[in-house]
Amino acid sequence: PPAIIHGHHNYLWQCRGLEPAGGAFLNLYGCDLARSPDGRWWVIADRTQGPSGAGYAVQNRLIVTPMYGRLFRSLGVQRLAGFFRTLQQRLAALAPTDGEAPFIALLTPGPYNETYFEQVFLARYLGFALVEGSDLTVRDNRVYLKTLEGLKRVHVLFRRLDDEYCDPSVLRTDSALGVPGLLGAARAGNVAIANALGSGVLETPALPG
């Protein structure tokens, strides 16, 4: 029923008709897992706005591997580097560049967020700039990072900021975390946002069947 979607708090009518750069709405997906008494695994929640956990996984692996490297090899535990290399390549491929090298930034809510440590670590590990909304500005429907040398264009935003906070000019007007004009830049196809704005509606538990 339409009310399931339209009535969900993460449904953003301002994002209707938005076609993300590269055509992909979801570039990273996370889920909450639970194990039932009979041993089966259940997905009990979907995470589609700015899924967390990948940074924690690689941090834990870096800590544990020196102690259990031989055991990992004997058990055939797979390396994580391939996943992150693919993520880097995927985000770079989304970049709507004009011939310049793609510049990717991780958009964070800031140091008061409960997963800020993971965001800092992930940005360093992936080689992305870690930025807050106040570090960015939109000019002529393009997103720029404010630097001491001037404005530097941002082609891809790997966001950890919830949908409604991303653009205070058209979404949540009391947000001090977002970037005014970001939705317009996304509509113009001048910046790729992963995951796409509006993807939070997929987190409703009414959808999985």
Coordinates of C-alpha atoms in Angstrom, one line a residue:
P1 CA 0.0 0.0 0.0
P2 CA 1.2 3.5 -0.8
A3 CA 0.8 4.5 2.9
I4 CA 3.6 2.1 3.8
I5 CA 6.1 4.2 1.8
H6 CA 4.6 7.7 1.9
G7 CA 3.9 7.5 5.6
H8 CA 7.4 6.4 6.6
H9 CA 9.5 9.1 8.3
N10 CA 12.4 8.4 5.9
Y11 CA 10.3 9.1 2.8
L12 CA 11.5 12.4 1.4
W13 CA 9.1 13.8 -1.3
Q14 CA 11.8 16.3 -2.1
C15 CA 13.9 13.5 -3.6
R16 CA 11.2 12.1 -5.9
G17 CA 12.5 11.7 -9.5
L18 CA 16.2 12.0 -8.4
E19 CA 18.4 9.9 -10.7
P20 CA 21.8 9.4 -8.9
A21 CA 25.0 9.8 -10.8
G22 CA 26.0 6.4 -12.1
G23 CA 22.5 5.1 -11.8
A24 CA 23.1 3.3 -8.5
F25 CA 20.9 4.2 -5.5
L26 CA 22.7 1.8 -3.1
N27 CA 26.5 1.4 -3.2
L28 CA 26.9 0.0 0.3
Y29 CA 24.4 -2.1 2.2
G30 CA 24.4 -3.2 5.8
C31 CA 22.1 -5.4 7.9
D32 CA 21.6 -6.4 11.5
L33 CA 21.9 -10.2 12.0
A34 CA 20.4 -12.4 14.7
R35 CA 20.8 -16.1 15.2
S36 CA 17.7 -18.2 15.9
P37 CA 17.6 -21.0 18.5
D38 CA 17.8 -23.6 15.6
G39 CA 21.0 -22.0 14.3
R40 CA 19.6 -20.1 11.4
W41 CA 20.7 -16.6 10.7
W42 CA 18.0 -13.9 10.3
V43 CA 18.3 -10.4 8.8
I44 CA 16.3 -8.3 11.3
A45 CA 17.0 -4.8 10.0
D46 CA 18.3 -3.2 6.8
R47 CA 20.8 -0.3 6.9
T48 CA 20.7 1.7 3.7
Q49 CA 21.4 5.4 4.5
G50 CA 25.0 5.4 5.7
P51 CA 25.7 1.8 6.8
S52 CA 28.3 1.5 9.6
G53 CA 30.5 -1.4 10.5
A54 CA 33.0 -1.8 7.6
G55 CA 35.6 0.3 9.4
Y56 CA 35.2 -1.7 12.6
A57 CA 35.6 -4.9 10.7
V58 CA 39.0 -3.9 9.2
Q59 CA 40.2 -2.4 12.4
N60 CA 39.4 -5.6 14.3
R61 CA 41.1 -7.6 11.6
L62 CA 44.3 -5.5 11.8
I63 CA 44.4 -6.0 15.6
V64 CA 43.6 -9.8 15.7
T65 CA 45.6 -11.0 12.6
P66 CA 49.1 -10.7 14.2
M67 CA 47.9 -12.9 17.1
Y68 CA 46.0 -15.5 15.0
G69 CA 47.6 -15.2 11.6
R70 CA 48.5 -18.9 11.4
L71 CA 45.0 -19.9 12.5
F72 CA 43.4 -17.6 10.0
R73 CA 45.5 -19.2 7.2
S74 CA 44.6 -22.7 8.3
L75 CA 40.9 -21.9 8.3
G76 CA 41.0 -20.1 5.0
V77 CA 39.8 -16.8 6.4
Q78 CA 39.4 -14.4 3.5
R79 CA 41.2 -11.0 3.4
L80 CA 39.1 -7.9 3.6
A81 CA 41.4 -5.8 1.3
G82 CA 39.5 -6.9 -1.8
F83 CA 36.2 -5.5 -0.5
F84 CA 37.7 -2.1 0.2
R85 CA 39.6 -2.0 -3.1
T86 CA 36.3 -2.7 -4.9
L87 CA 34.5 0.0 -2.9
Q88 CA 37.2 2.5 -3.8
Q89 CA 37.0 1.6 -7.5
R90 CA 33.2 1.7 -7.5
L91 CA 33.0 5.1 -5.9
A92 CA 35.6 6.5 -8.2
A93 CA 33.7 5.1 -11.2
L94 CA 30.6 7.1 -10.1
A95 CA 32.5 10.4 -10.2
P96 CA 31.0 12.9 -12.7
T97 CA 34.4 14.5 -13.6
D98 CA 35.3 16.8 -16.5
G99 CA 38.5 15.0 -17.1
E100 CA 40.1 15.7 -13.7
A101 CA 41.0 13.0 -11.2
P102 CA 38.0 12.1 -9.0
F103 CA 38.0 13.6 -5.5
I104 CA 36.0 11.6 -2.9
A105 CA 35.1 12.8 0.5
L106 CA 33.5 11.0 3.5
L107 CA 30.8 13.2 4.9
T108 CA 30.6 12.9 8.7
P109 CA 28.1 14.3 11.2
G110 CA 31.2 15.2 13.3
P111 CA 33.0 14.1 16.5
Y112 CA 29.8 13.9 18.6
N113 CA 28.5 11.0 16.5
E114 CA 28.7 7.6 18.1
T115 CA 30.5 6.1 15.2
Y116 CA 32.9 8.9 14.5
F117 CA 36.0 6.8 15.4
E118 CA 35.0 4.4 12.6
Q119 CA 34.4 7.2 10.2
V120 CA 37.9 8.7 10.8
F121 CA 39.5 5.3 10.5
L122 CA 37.6 4.4 7.3
A123 CA 38.5 7.7 5.6
R124 CA 42.2 7.2 6.3
Y125 CA 42.1 3.6 5.2
L126 CA 40.4 4.4 2.0
G127 CA 42.3 7.6 1.3
F128 CA 39.2 9.8 1.3
A129 CA 39.0 13.3 2.7
L130 CA 37.0 13.5 6.0
V131 CA 34.7 16.4 5.8
E132 CA 31.8 18.0 7.7
G133 CA 29.0 19.9 6.1
S134 CA 30.5 23.2 7.1
D135 CA 33.7 22.3 5.1
L136 CA 31.7 22.2 1.9
T137 CA 29.9 24.7 -0.2
V138 CA 27.7 24.5 -3.4
R139 CA 28.4 26.9 -6.3
D140 CA 26.6 26.6 -9.6
N141 CA 25.2 23.2 -8.6
R142 CA 28.7 21.8 -7.9
V143 CA 30.1 20.8 -4.5
Y144 CA 33.4 22.2 -3.4
L145 CA 35.7 21.7 -0.4
K146 CA 37.0 24.8 1.2
T147 CA 40.8 24.7 1.4
L148 CA 43.5 27.2 2.2
E149 CA 44.4 27.2 -1.5
G150 CA 40.8 27.9 -2.5
L151 CA 37.8 25.7 -3.5
K152 CA 38.4 22.1 -4.6
R153 CA 35.7 20.3 -6.4
V154 CA 34.2 17.2 -4.8
H155 CA 32.9 14.6 -7.2
V156 CA 31.7 11.9 -4.8
L157 CA 30.4 12.1 -1.3
F158 CA 30.5 8.9 0.7
R159 CA 28.0 9.9 3.4
R160 CA 27.5 8.9 7.0
L161 CA 24.9 11.6 7.5
D162 CA 21.2 10.6 7.6
D163 CA 19.1 11.7 4.6
E164 CA 17.1 14.5 6.2
Y165 CA 20.1 16.3 7.6
C166 CA 22.0 16.5 4.3
D167 CA 20.5 19.6 2.8
P168 CA 19.0 22.2 5.2
S169 CA 17.8 24.3 2.3
V170 CA 15.1 21.8 1.2
L171 CA 15.1 18.9 3.7
R172 CA 15.4 19.4 7.5
T173 CA 15.8 23.2 7.8
D174 CA 17.2 23.1 11.4
S175 CA 20.1 20.9 10.4
A176 CA 23.5 22.4 11.1
L177 CA 25.2 19.3 9.7
G178 CA 24.4 19.4 6.0
V179 CA 25.3 21.3 2.9
P180 CA 22.8 23.9 1.5
G181 CA 22.2 23.1 -2.2
L182 CA 23.4 19.5 -2.1
L183 CA 20.2 18.1 -3.4
G184 CA 20.3 20.5 -6.3
A185 CA 23.9 19.4 -7.2
A186 CA 22.8 15.8 -7.0
R187 CA 19.8 16.4 -9.3
A188 CA 22.1 18.2 -11.8
G189 CA 24.3 15.1 -11.9
N190 CA 27.3 17.0 -10.7
V191 CA 28.0 15.0 -7.5
A192 CA 27.6 11.3 -6.8
I193 CA 26.2 10.6 -3.3
A194 CA 26.6 7.1 -1.8
N195 CA 24.1 6.1 -0.8
A196 CA 21.7 8.2 -2.8
L197 CA 19.5 10.7 -0.9
G198 CA 16.2 9.2 0.0
S199 CA 17.5 5.6 0.3
G200 CA 16.6 5.6 4.0
V201 CA 13.0 4.7 3.1
L202 CA 14.2 1.1 2.4
E203 CA 14.9 0.7 6.1
T204 CA 11.2 0.3 6.8
P205 CA 10.6 -3.2 8.2
A206 CA 7.3 -3.4 6.1
L207 CA 9.2 -3.9 2.9
P208 CA 11.2 -7.2 3.3
G209 CA 9.1 -10.1 2.2

